[in-house]
PDB file of C-alpha atoms in Angstrom:
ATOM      1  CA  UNK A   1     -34.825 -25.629 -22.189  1.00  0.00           C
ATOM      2  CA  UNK A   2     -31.775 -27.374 -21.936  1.00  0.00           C
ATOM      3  CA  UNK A   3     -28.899 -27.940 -25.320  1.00  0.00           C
ATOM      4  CA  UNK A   4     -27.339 -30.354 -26.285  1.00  0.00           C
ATOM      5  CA  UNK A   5     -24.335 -29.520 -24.209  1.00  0.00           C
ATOM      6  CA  UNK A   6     -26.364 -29.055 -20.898  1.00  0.00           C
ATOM      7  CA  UNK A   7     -25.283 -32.071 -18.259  1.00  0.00           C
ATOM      8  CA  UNK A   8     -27.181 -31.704 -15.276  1.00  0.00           C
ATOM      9  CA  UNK A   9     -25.602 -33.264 -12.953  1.00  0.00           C
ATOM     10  CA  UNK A  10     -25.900 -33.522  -8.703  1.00  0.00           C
ATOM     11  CA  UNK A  11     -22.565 -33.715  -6.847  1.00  0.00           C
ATOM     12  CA  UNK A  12     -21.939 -34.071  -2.909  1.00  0.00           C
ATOM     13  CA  UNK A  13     -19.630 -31.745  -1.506  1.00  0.00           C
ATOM     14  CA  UNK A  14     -18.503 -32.504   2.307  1.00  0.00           C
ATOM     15  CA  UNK A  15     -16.751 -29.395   4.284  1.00  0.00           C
ATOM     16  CA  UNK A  16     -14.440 -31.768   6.225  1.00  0.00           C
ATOM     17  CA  UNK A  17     -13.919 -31.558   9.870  1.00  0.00           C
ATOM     18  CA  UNK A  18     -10.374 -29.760   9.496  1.00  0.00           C
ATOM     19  CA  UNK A  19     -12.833 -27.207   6.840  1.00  0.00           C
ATOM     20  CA  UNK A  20     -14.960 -26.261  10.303  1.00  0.00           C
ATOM     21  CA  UNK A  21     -12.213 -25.821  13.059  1.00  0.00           C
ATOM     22  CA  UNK A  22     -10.466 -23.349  10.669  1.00  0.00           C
ATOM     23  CA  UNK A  23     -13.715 -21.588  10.394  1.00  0.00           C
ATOM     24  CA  UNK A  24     -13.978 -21.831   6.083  1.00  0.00           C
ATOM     25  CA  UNK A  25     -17.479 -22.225   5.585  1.00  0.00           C
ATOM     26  CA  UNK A  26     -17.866 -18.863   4.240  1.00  0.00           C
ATOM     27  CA  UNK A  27     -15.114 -18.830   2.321  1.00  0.00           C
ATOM     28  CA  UNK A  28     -15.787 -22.377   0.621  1.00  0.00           C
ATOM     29  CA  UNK A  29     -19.162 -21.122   0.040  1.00  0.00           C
ATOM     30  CA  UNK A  30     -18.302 -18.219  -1.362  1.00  0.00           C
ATOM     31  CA  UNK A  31     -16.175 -19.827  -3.772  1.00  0.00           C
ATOM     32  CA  UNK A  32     -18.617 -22.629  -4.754  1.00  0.00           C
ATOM     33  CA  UNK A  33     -21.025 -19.763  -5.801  1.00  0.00           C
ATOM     34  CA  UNK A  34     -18.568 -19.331  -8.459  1.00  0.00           C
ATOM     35  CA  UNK A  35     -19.746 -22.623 -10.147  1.00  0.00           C
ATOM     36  CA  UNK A  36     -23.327 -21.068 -10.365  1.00  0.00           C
ATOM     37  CA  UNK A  37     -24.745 -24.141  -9.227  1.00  0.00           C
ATOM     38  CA  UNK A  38     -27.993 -24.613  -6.748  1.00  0.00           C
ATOM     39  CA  UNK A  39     -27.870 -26.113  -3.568  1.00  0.00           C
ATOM     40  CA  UNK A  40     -30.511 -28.556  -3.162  1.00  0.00           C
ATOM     41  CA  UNK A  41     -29.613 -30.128  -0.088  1.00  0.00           C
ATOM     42  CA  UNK A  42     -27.173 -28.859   2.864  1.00  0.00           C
ATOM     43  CA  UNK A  43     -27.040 -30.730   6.550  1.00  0.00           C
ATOM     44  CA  UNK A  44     -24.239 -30.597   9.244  1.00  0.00           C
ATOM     45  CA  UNK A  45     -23.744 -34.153  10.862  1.00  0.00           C
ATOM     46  CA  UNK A  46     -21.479 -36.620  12.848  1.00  0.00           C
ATOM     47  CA  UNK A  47     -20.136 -39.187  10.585  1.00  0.00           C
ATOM     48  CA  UNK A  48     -19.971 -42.592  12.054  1.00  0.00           C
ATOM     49  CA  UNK A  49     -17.559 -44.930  12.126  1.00  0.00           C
ATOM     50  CA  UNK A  50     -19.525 -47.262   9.681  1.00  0.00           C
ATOM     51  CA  UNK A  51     -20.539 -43.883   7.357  1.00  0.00           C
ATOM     52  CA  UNK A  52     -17.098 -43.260   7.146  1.00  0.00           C
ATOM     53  CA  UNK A  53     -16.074 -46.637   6.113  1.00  0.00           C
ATOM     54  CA  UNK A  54     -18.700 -46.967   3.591  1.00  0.00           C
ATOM     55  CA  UNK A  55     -18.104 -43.622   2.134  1.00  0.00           C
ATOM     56  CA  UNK A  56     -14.143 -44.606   1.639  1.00  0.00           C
ATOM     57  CA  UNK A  57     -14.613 -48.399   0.735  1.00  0.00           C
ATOM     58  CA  UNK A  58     -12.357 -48.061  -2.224  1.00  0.00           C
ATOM     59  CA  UNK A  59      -9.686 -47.080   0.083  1.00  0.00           C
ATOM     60  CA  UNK A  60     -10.049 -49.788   2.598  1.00  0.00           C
ATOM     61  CA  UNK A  61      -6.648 -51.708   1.389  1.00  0.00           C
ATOM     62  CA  UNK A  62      -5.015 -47.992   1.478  1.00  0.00           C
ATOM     63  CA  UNK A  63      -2.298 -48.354   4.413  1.00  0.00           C
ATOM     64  CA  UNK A  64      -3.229 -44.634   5.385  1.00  0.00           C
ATOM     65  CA  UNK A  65      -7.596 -45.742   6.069  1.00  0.00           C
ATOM     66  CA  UNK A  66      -7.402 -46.054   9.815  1.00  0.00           C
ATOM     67  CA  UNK A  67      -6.489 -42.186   9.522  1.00  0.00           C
ATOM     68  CA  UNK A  68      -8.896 -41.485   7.184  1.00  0.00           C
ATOM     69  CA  UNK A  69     -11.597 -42.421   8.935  1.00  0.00           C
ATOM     70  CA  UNK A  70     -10.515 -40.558  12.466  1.00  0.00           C
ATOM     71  CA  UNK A  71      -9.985 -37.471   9.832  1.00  0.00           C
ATOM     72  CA  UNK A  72     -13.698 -37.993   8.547  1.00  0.00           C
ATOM     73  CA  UNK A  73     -14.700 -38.350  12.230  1.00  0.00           C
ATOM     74  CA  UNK A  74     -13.116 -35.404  13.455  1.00  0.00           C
ATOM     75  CA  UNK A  75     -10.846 -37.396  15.644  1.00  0.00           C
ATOM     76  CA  UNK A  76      -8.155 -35.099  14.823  1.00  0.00           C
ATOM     77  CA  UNK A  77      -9.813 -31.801  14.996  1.00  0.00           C
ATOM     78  CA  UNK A  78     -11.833 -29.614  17.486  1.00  0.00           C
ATOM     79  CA  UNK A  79     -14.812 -30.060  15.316  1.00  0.00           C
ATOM     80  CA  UNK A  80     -16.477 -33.047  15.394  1.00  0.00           C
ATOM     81  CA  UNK A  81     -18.945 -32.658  11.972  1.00  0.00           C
ATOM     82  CA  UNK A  82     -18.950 -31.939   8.722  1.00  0.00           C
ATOM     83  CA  UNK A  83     -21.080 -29.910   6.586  1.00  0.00           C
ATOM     84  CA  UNK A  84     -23.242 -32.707   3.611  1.00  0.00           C
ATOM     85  CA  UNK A  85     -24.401 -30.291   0.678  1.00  0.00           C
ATOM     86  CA  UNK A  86     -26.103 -31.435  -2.512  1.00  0.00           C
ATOM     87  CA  UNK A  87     -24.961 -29.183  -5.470  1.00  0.00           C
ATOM     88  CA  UNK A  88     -26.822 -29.396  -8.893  1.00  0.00           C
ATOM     89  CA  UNK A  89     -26.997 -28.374 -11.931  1.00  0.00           C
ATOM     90  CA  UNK A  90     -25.034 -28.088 -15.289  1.00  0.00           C
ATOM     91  CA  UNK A  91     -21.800 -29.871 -15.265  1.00  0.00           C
ATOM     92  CA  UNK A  92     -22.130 -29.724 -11.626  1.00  0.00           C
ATOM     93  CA  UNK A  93     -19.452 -32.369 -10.759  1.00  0.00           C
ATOM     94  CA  UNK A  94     -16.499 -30.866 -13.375  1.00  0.00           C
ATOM     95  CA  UNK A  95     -17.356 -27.312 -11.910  1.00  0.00           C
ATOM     96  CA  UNK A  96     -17.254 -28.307  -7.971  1.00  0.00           C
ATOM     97  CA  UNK A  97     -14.056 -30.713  -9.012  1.00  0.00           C
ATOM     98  CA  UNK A  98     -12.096 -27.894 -10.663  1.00  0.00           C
ATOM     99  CA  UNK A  99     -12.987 -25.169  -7.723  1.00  0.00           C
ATOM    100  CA  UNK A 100     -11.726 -28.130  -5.310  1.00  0.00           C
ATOM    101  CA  UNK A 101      -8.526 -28.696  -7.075  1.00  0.00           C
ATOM    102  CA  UNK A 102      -6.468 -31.786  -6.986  1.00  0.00           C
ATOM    103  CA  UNK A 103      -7.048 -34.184  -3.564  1.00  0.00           C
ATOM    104  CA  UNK A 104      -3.345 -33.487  -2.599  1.00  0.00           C
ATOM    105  CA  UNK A 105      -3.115 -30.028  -1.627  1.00  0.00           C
ATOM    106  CA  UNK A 106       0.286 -29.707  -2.097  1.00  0.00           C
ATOM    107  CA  UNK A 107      -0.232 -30.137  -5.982  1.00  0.00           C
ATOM    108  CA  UNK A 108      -3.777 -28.545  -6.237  1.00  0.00           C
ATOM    109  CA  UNK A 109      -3.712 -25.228  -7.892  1.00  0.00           C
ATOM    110  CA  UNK A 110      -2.781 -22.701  -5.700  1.00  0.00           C
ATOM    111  CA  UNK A 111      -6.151 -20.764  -6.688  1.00  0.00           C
ATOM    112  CA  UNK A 112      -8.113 -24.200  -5.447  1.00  0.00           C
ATOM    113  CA  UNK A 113     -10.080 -24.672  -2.739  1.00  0.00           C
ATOM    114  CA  UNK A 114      -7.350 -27.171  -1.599  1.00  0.00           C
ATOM    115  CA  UNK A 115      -4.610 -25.591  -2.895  1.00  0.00           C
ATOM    116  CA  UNK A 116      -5.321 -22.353  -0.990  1.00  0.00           C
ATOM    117  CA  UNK A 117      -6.240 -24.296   2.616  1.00  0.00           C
ATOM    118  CA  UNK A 118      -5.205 -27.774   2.214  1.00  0.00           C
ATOM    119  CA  UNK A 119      -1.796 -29.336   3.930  1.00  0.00           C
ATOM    120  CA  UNK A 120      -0.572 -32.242   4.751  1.00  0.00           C
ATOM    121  CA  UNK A 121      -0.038 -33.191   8.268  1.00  0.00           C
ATOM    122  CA  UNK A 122       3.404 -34.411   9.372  1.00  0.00           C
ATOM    123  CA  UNK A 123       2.485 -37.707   9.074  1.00  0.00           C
ATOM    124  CA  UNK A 124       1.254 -37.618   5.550  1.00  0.00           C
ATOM    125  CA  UNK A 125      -2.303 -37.396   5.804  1.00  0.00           C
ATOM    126  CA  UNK A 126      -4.118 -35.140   3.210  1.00  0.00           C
ATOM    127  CA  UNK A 127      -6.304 -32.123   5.823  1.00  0.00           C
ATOM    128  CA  UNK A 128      -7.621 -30.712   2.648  1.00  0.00           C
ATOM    129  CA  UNK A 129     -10.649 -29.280   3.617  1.00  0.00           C
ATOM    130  CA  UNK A 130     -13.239 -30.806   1.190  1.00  0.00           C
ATOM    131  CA  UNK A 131     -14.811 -33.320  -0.555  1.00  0.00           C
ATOM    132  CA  UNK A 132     -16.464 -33.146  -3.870  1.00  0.00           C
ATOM    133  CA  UNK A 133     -17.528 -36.436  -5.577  1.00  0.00           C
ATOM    134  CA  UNK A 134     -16.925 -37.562  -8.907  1.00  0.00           C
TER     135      UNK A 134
END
């Protein structure tokens, strides 16, 4: 039976295209289990250009979106997918958030997700290997 304090929650999590080509499934999975969280739904997919644009509406006036989108599409990467899961549970989205670490890897924690396989590209665009929602 759940407390008072219990929040279950259901978060997506997207291993990014950049994620696959530098083979990290394993260890992004590894370190999800961490959170001690369920997964309740996992699929690898294509995103499409109008899936991609939906998903990042709130960044549509952001002068980097063009390269967003080709990022999301694995435009830039040998991998064309990325790999949808469904985490739930307790807290779910402040546990998944706090093992992904800040969205620029360059300031994420350097025990993060990001922090320990993000970069930014040359050009200034975040490769920082997932997504968790909030």
């Amino acid at each position: 039976m759940a407390d008072a304090t219990t929040r279950l929650e259901a978060t997506l999590i997207l291993i990014k295209p950049d994620g696959l080509a530098k083979s990290l499934t394993g260890n992004i999975l590894t370190r999800l289990s961490e959170a001690k969280l369920e997964i309740a739904a996992a699929k690898c997919l294509r995103v499409s250009q109008e899936l991609a644009e939906n998903h990042y509406q709130a960044l549509r006036d952001k002068p980097f979106f063009d390269e967003l989108i080709d990022y999301i599409m694995g435009k830039r990467h040998s991998r064309k997918k990325v790999l949808a899961m469904v985490y739930a549970g307790d807290k779910a989205i402040e546990k998944v958030r706090q093992l992904a670490g800040t969205t620029n890897p360059e300031e994420a924690d350097s025990i993060s997700i990001r922090g320990q396989y993000g970069r930014i590209t040359t050009t200034g665009l975040y490769e920082n290997v997932i997504h968790a929602s909030s």
